[in-house]
Amino acid sequence: TQLLEQSPQFLSIQEGENLTVYCNSSSVFSSLQWYRQEPGEGPVLLVTVVTGGEVKKLKRLTFQFGDARKDSSLHITAAQTGDTGLYLCAGAPPGSIQGAQKLVFGQGTRLTINP
Amino acid sequence: KAGVTQTPRYLIKTRGQQVTLSCSPISGHRSVSWYQQTPGQGLQFLFEYFSETQRNKGNFPGRFSGRQFSNSRSEMNVSTLELGDSALYLCASSSGLAGGTNTGELFFGEGSRLTVL
């Protein structure tokens, strides 16, 4: 069974600070996605990384896929209160049917940005 | 375009009952996946349907079942409910097609929150 472990599970920081969330596994994934979920809503995709070592930036958010495609990180620069939410990483197991969606999700990191 | 619609949003059942949840995917999407979200286990994959066929299945007991209709709408059913089935059930749609414009993105609905008493 493939597992994704996220750390930290909870993070509360002040506005303007930087933070990093980690997503680790002993298994290889063909791709990895990061989602953000707000209360009362379903998760919304932030980014998909596919290539080992890939780095993607989305405004103040930087996502990195590990060289071995077993881990990923999300770094937020100068956090804002609007960044508050549950951040989820999700991996697609190798060998998945093309186009099929059977993602393995991490437990999530509940991020609170205080004004 | 309209998003993924799940009904009902909230429901309360008692142990031993059964429940049916409905999901209407984004127009044009042929894949519907179901996930169970609980505080302890996070999001866990239940099953995926594509063109009315179950294409992937997670590790849930047979009490959890689903189906997809010709218009891509999907339903999931849980029979003989247990207290541990209390959760947010999320439906996600995607094109389900390989390559091309498929980014692998899942579009989630707001979920159906089931409470089993």
CSV table of C-alpha atoms in Angstrom, one decimal:
chain,number,residue,atom,x,y,z
A,1,THR,CA,0.0,0.0,0.0
A,2,GLN,CA,1.4,3.3,-1.0
A,3,LEU,CA,1.3,6.1,1.6
A,4,LEU,CA,2.0,9.8,1.6
A,5,GLU,CA,3.0,11.4,4.8
A,6,GLN,CA,2.6,15.1,5.2
A,7,SER,CA,4.3,17.3,7.8
A,8,PRO,CA,3.6,19.2,9.8
A,9,GLN,CA,-0.1,18.2,10.3
A,10,PHE,CA,-0.8,21.6,11.8
A,11,LEU,CA,1.0,24.9,11.3
A,12,SER,CA,0.1,28.3,12.7
A,13,ILE,CA,2.2,31.3,11.8
A,14,GLN,CA,2.0,35.1,11.5
A,15,GLU,CA,1.3,36.9,8.3
A,16,GLY,CA,4.5,37.7,6.4
A,17,GLU,CA,6.4,34.6,7.5
A,18,ASN,CA,7.6,31.9,5.2
A,19,LEU,CA,6.8,28.2,5.6
A,20,THR,CA,7.4,24.8,4.0
A,21,VAL,CA,5.1,21.8,4.0
A,22,TYR,CA,6.5,18.3,3.2
A,23,CYS,CA,5.0,15.3,1.5
A,24,ASN,CA,7.1,12.1,1.8
A,25,SER,CA,6.7,8.5,0.7
A,26,SER,CA,8.9,5.4,0.3
A,27,SER,CA,7.1,4.7,-2.9
A,28,VAL,CA,7.5,6.3,-6.4
A,29,PHE,CA,4.7,8.2,-7.9
A,30,SER,CA,4.2,9.0,-11.6
A,31,SER,CA,3.0,12.5,-10.7
A,32,LEU,CA,2.1,14.4,-7.7
A,33,GLN,CA,-0.6,17.1,-7.1
A,34,TRP,CA,-1.2,19.7,-4.4
A,35,TYR,CA,-4.7,20.7,-3.5
A,36,ARG,CA,-6.1,23.3,-1.1
A,37,GLN,CA,-9.4,22.7,0.7
A,38,GLU,CA,-11.4,25.3,2.6
A,39,PRO,CA,-14.1,24.6,5.1
A,40,GLY,CA,-17.4,23.4,3.5
A,41,GLU,CA,-15.8,22.9,0.1
A,42,GLY,CA,-14.0,20.2,-1.9
A,43,PRO,CA,-10.3,20.3,-2.6
A,44,VAL,CA,-9.1,22.6,-5.5
A,45,LEU,CA,-6.0,21.7,-7.5
A,46,LEU,CA,-3.0,24.1,-7.1
A,47,VAL,CA,-0.4,22.3,-9.2
A,48,THR,CA,0.7,19.0,-10.8
A,49,VAL,CA,4.3,18.0,-10.9
A,50,VAL,CA,5.4,15.1,-13.2
A,51,THR,CA,9.2,15.2,-13.7
A,52,GLY,CA,11.7,14.3,-10.9
A,53,GLY,CA,13.4,17.5,-9.7
A,54,GLU,CA,10.6,19.7,-11.2
A,55,VAL,CA,10.0,23.1,-9.7
A,56,LYS,CA,6.8,25.0,-10.3
A,57,LYS,CA,5.9,28.5,-9.0
A,58,LEU,CA,2.5,29.9,-8.5
A,59,LYS,CA,2.8,33.5,-7.3
A,60,ARG,CA,4.2,33.1,-3.7
A,61,LEU,CA,3.9,29.3,-3.8
A,62,THR,CA,6.8,27.1,-4.9
A,63,PHE,CA,6.3,23.4,-5.5
A,64,GLN,CA,9.1,20.9,-5.9
A,65,PHE,CA,9.0,17.2,-6.9
A,66,GLY,CA,11.9,15.2,-5.5
A,67,ASP,CA,14.5,13.8,-7.9
A,68,ALA,CA,13.3,10.2,-7.2
A,69,ARG,CA,9.7,11.2,-7.4
A,70,LYS,CA,9.0,10.0,-3.9
A,71,ASP,CA,8.6,13.3,-2.1
A,72,SER,CA,7.5,16.9,-2.7
A,73,SER,CA,7.4,20.2,-0.9
A,74,LEU,CA,5.3,23.3,-0.9
A,75,HIS,CA,7.0,26.6,0.1
A,76,ILE,CA,5.0,29.7,0.8
A,77,THR,CA,6.8,33.0,0.9
A,78,ALA,CA,5.4,36.0,2.9
A,79,ALA,CA,2.2,34.1,3.9
A,80,GLN,CA,-1.1,35.9,3.8
A,81,THR,CA,-4.3,35.3,5.8
A,82,GLY,CA,-5.9,34.1,2.5
A,83,ASP,CA,-3.5,31.2,2.4
A,84,THR,CA,-5.3,29.7,5.4
A,85,GLY,CA,-6.6,26.2,4.6
A,86,LEU,CA,-6.0,22.5,4.4
A,87,TYR,CA,-3.2,21.6,2.0
A,88,LEU,CA,-3.3,18.1,0.6
A,89,CYS,CA,-0.7,16.3,-1.5
A,90,ALA,CA,-1.9,13.5,-3.8
A,91,GLY,CA,0.1,11.0,-5.8
A,92,ALA,CA,-0.7,8.9,-8.8
A,93,PRO,CA,0.7,5.4,-8.5
A,94,PRO,CA,2.9,4.3,-11.4
A,95,GLY,CA,1.2,1.9,-13.8
A,96,SER,CA,-2.1,3.7,-13.4
A,97,ILE,CA,-4.5,3.3,-16.3
A,98,GLN,CA,-3.9,6.3,-18.6
A,99,GLY,CA,-6.4,8.9,-17.8
A,100,ALA,CA,-7.7,7.1,-14.8
A,101,GLN,CA,-7.8,8.9,-11.4
A,102,LYS,CA,-6.8,6.8,-8.4
A,103,LEU,CA,-4.9,9.2,-6.2
A,104,VAL,CA,-3.3,8.5,-2.9
A,105,PHE,CA,-3.8,11.5,-0.6
A,106,GLY,CA,-1.6,12.6,2.3
A,107,GLN,CA,-3.3,13.4,5.6
A,108,GLY,CA,-3.1,17.1,5.0
A,109,THR,CA,-1.5,20.1,6.6
A,110,ARG,CA,-3.9,22.5,8.3
A,111,LEU,CA,-2.4,25.9,7.8
A,112,THR,CA,-3.5,29.0,9.8
A,113,ILE,CA,-2.1,32.4,9.0
A,114,ASN,CA,-2.7,34.9,11.7
A,115,PRO,CA,-3.0,38.6,11.0
B,1,LYS,CA,-19.1,25.9,-16.8
B,2,ALA,CA,-21.2,24.4,-13.9
B,3,GLY,CA,-19.2,22.6,-11.3
B,4,VAL,CA,-19.6,19.2,-9.7
B,5,THR,CA,-22.9,18.9,-7.9
B,6,GLN,CA,-23.4,16.5,-5.0
B,7,THR,CA,-26.7,15.7,-3.3
B,8,PRO,CA,-27.6,15.7,-0.5
B,9,ARG,CA,-25.2,18.0,1.3
B,10,TYR,CA,-26.0,16.7,4.7
B,11,LEU,CA,-27.8,13.6,6.0
B,12,ILE,CA,-28.2,11.7,9.2
B,13,LYS,CA,-28.8,7.9,9.3
B,14,THR,CA,-28.8,5.3,12.0
B,15,ARG,CA,-26.8,2.1,12.1
B,16,GLY,CA,-28.0,-0.6,9.8
B,17,GLN,CA,-29.7,1.7,7.4
B,18,GLN,CA,-28.5,2.3,3.8
B,19,VAL,CA,-27.7,5.5,2.0
B,20,THR,CA,-27.5,6.6,-1.6
B,21,LEU,CA,-25.4,9.7,-2.6
B,22,SER,CA,-25.6,11.4,-6.0
B,23,CYS,CA,-23.0,13.2,-8.1
B,24,SER,CA,-23.4,15.1,-11.3
B,25,PRO,CA,-20.0,15.7,-13.0
B,26,ILE,CA,-18.9,18.7,-15.1
B,27,SER,CA,-20.5,18.6,-18.5
B,28,GLY,CA,-18.3,16.6,-20.9
B,29,HIS,CA,-16.4,14.7,-18.1
B,30,ARG,CA,-16.7,11.0,-18.3
B,31,SER,CA,-14.8,9.9,-15.2
B,32,VAL,CA,-16.3,10.1,-11.7
B,33,SER,CA,-14.3,9.2,-8.6
B,34,TRP,CA,-15.5,8.9,-5.1
B,35,TYR,CA,-13.5,9.6,-1.9
B,36,GLN,CA,-14.2,9.3,1.8
B,37,GLN,CA,-12.7,12.0,4.0
B,38,THR,CA,-12.4,11.6,7.7
B,39,PRO,CA,-10.3,13.4,10.3
B,40,GLY,CA,-8.4,10.3,11.1
B,41,GLN,CA,-7.8,8.7,7.7
B,42,GLY,CA,-7.8,11.8,5.4
B,43,LEU,CA,-9.1,11.2,1.9
B,44,GLN,CA,-9.3,7.6,0.8
B,45,PHE,CA,-10.2,6.4,-2.7
B,46,LEU,CA,-13.4,4.4,-3.0
B,47,PHE,CA,-13.8,3.8,-6.7
B,48,GLU,CA,-13.8,5.4,-10.1
B,49,TYR,CA,-16.3,5.0,-12.9
B,50,PHE,CA,-15.7,5.8,-16.6
B,51,SER,CA,-18.3,5.3,-19.3
B,52,GLU,CA,-20.6,3.4,-16.9
B,53,THR,CA,-17.8,0.9,-16.0
B,54,GLN,CA,-15.9,0.7,-12.7
B,55,ARG,CA,-12.4,1.3,-13.8
B,56,ASN,CA,-10.6,1.4,-10.4
B,57,LYS,CA,-11.5,0.3,-6.9
B,58,GLY,CA,-10.1,1.1,-3.5
B,59,ASN,CA,-9.9,-1.0,-0.4
B,60,PHE,CA,-13.4,-0.7,1.0
B,61,PRO,CA,-15.8,-3.5,1.9
B,62,GLY,CA,-18.5,-4.6,-0.4
B,63,ARG,CA,-21.0,-2.5,1.5
B,64,PHE,CA,-19.8,0.4,-0.5
B,65,SER,CA,-20.9,0.3,-4.1
B,66,GLY,CA,-21.5,2.6,-7.0
B,67,ARG,CA,-22.7,3.0,-10.5
B,68,GLN,CA,-22.6,5.4,-13.3
B,69,PHE,CA,-25.4,6.3,-15.8
B,70,SER,CA,-25.2,7.0,-19.5
B,71,ASN,CA,-25.2,10.7,-18.8
B,72,SER,CA,-22.1,10.3,-16.6
B,73,ARG,CA,-24.0,11.0,-13.4
B,74,SER,CA,-23.0,8.7,-10.6
B,75,GLU,CA,-24.4,7.3,-7.4
B,76,MET,CA,-22.7,5.6,-4.5
B,77,ASN,CA,-24.5,3.4,-2.0
B,78,VAL,CA,-23.5,2.3,1.4
B,79,SER,CA,-25.5,-0.5,3.0
B,80,THR,CA,-25.7,-1.7,6.6
B,81,LEU,CA,-24.3,1.6,7.9
B,82,GLU,CA,-21.8,1.6,10.7
B,83,LEU,CA,-20.8,4.4,13.0
B,84,GLY,CA,-17.4,4.5,11.3
B,85,ASP,CA,-19.0,5.3,8.0
B,86,SER,CA,-19.6,8.9,9.3
B,87,ALA,CA,-17.6,11.0,6.9
B,88,LEU,CA,-17.5,13.6,4.2
B,89,TYR,CA,-18.0,11.8,0.9
B,90,LEU,CA,-16.4,13.6,-2.0
B,91,CYS,CA,-17.1,13.1,-5.7
B,92,ALA,CA,-14.6,14.3,-8.3
B,93,SER,CA,-14.9,14.5,-12.0
B,94,SER,CA,-12.3,14.5,-14.8
B,95,SER,CA,-12.2,13.9,-18.5
B,96,GLY,CA,-10.8,10.4,-17.7
B,97,LEU,CA,-9.1,10.3,-21.1
B,98,ALA,CA,-5.5,9.6,-21.6
B,99,GLY,CA,-3.1,12.2,-22.9
B,100,GLY,CA,-4.2,15.2,-25.0
B,101,THR,CA,-5.7,18.0,-22.8
B,102,ASN,CA,-6.0,15.8,-19.8
B,103,THR,CA,-4.1,17.5,-17.0
B,104,GLY,CA,-5.0,14.8,-14.5
B,105,GLU,CA,-6.9,17.4,-12.5
B,106,LEU,CA,-9.7,16.3,-10.3
B,107,PHE,CA,-12.6,18.7,-9.9
B,108,PHE,CA,-14.3,18.1,-6.6
B,109,GLY,CA,-17.8,18.7,-5.5
B,110,GLU,CA,-18.6,20.2,-2.0
B,111,GLY,CA,-19.3,16.7,-0.6
B,112,SER,CA,-22.1,14.9,1.2
B,113,ARG,CA,-21.6,14.9,4.9
B,114,LEU,CA,-23.0,11.7,6.4
B,115,THR,CA,-23.5,11.2,10.1
B,116,VAL,CA,-24.4,7.7,11.3
B,117,LEU,CA,-26.0,7.5,14.8
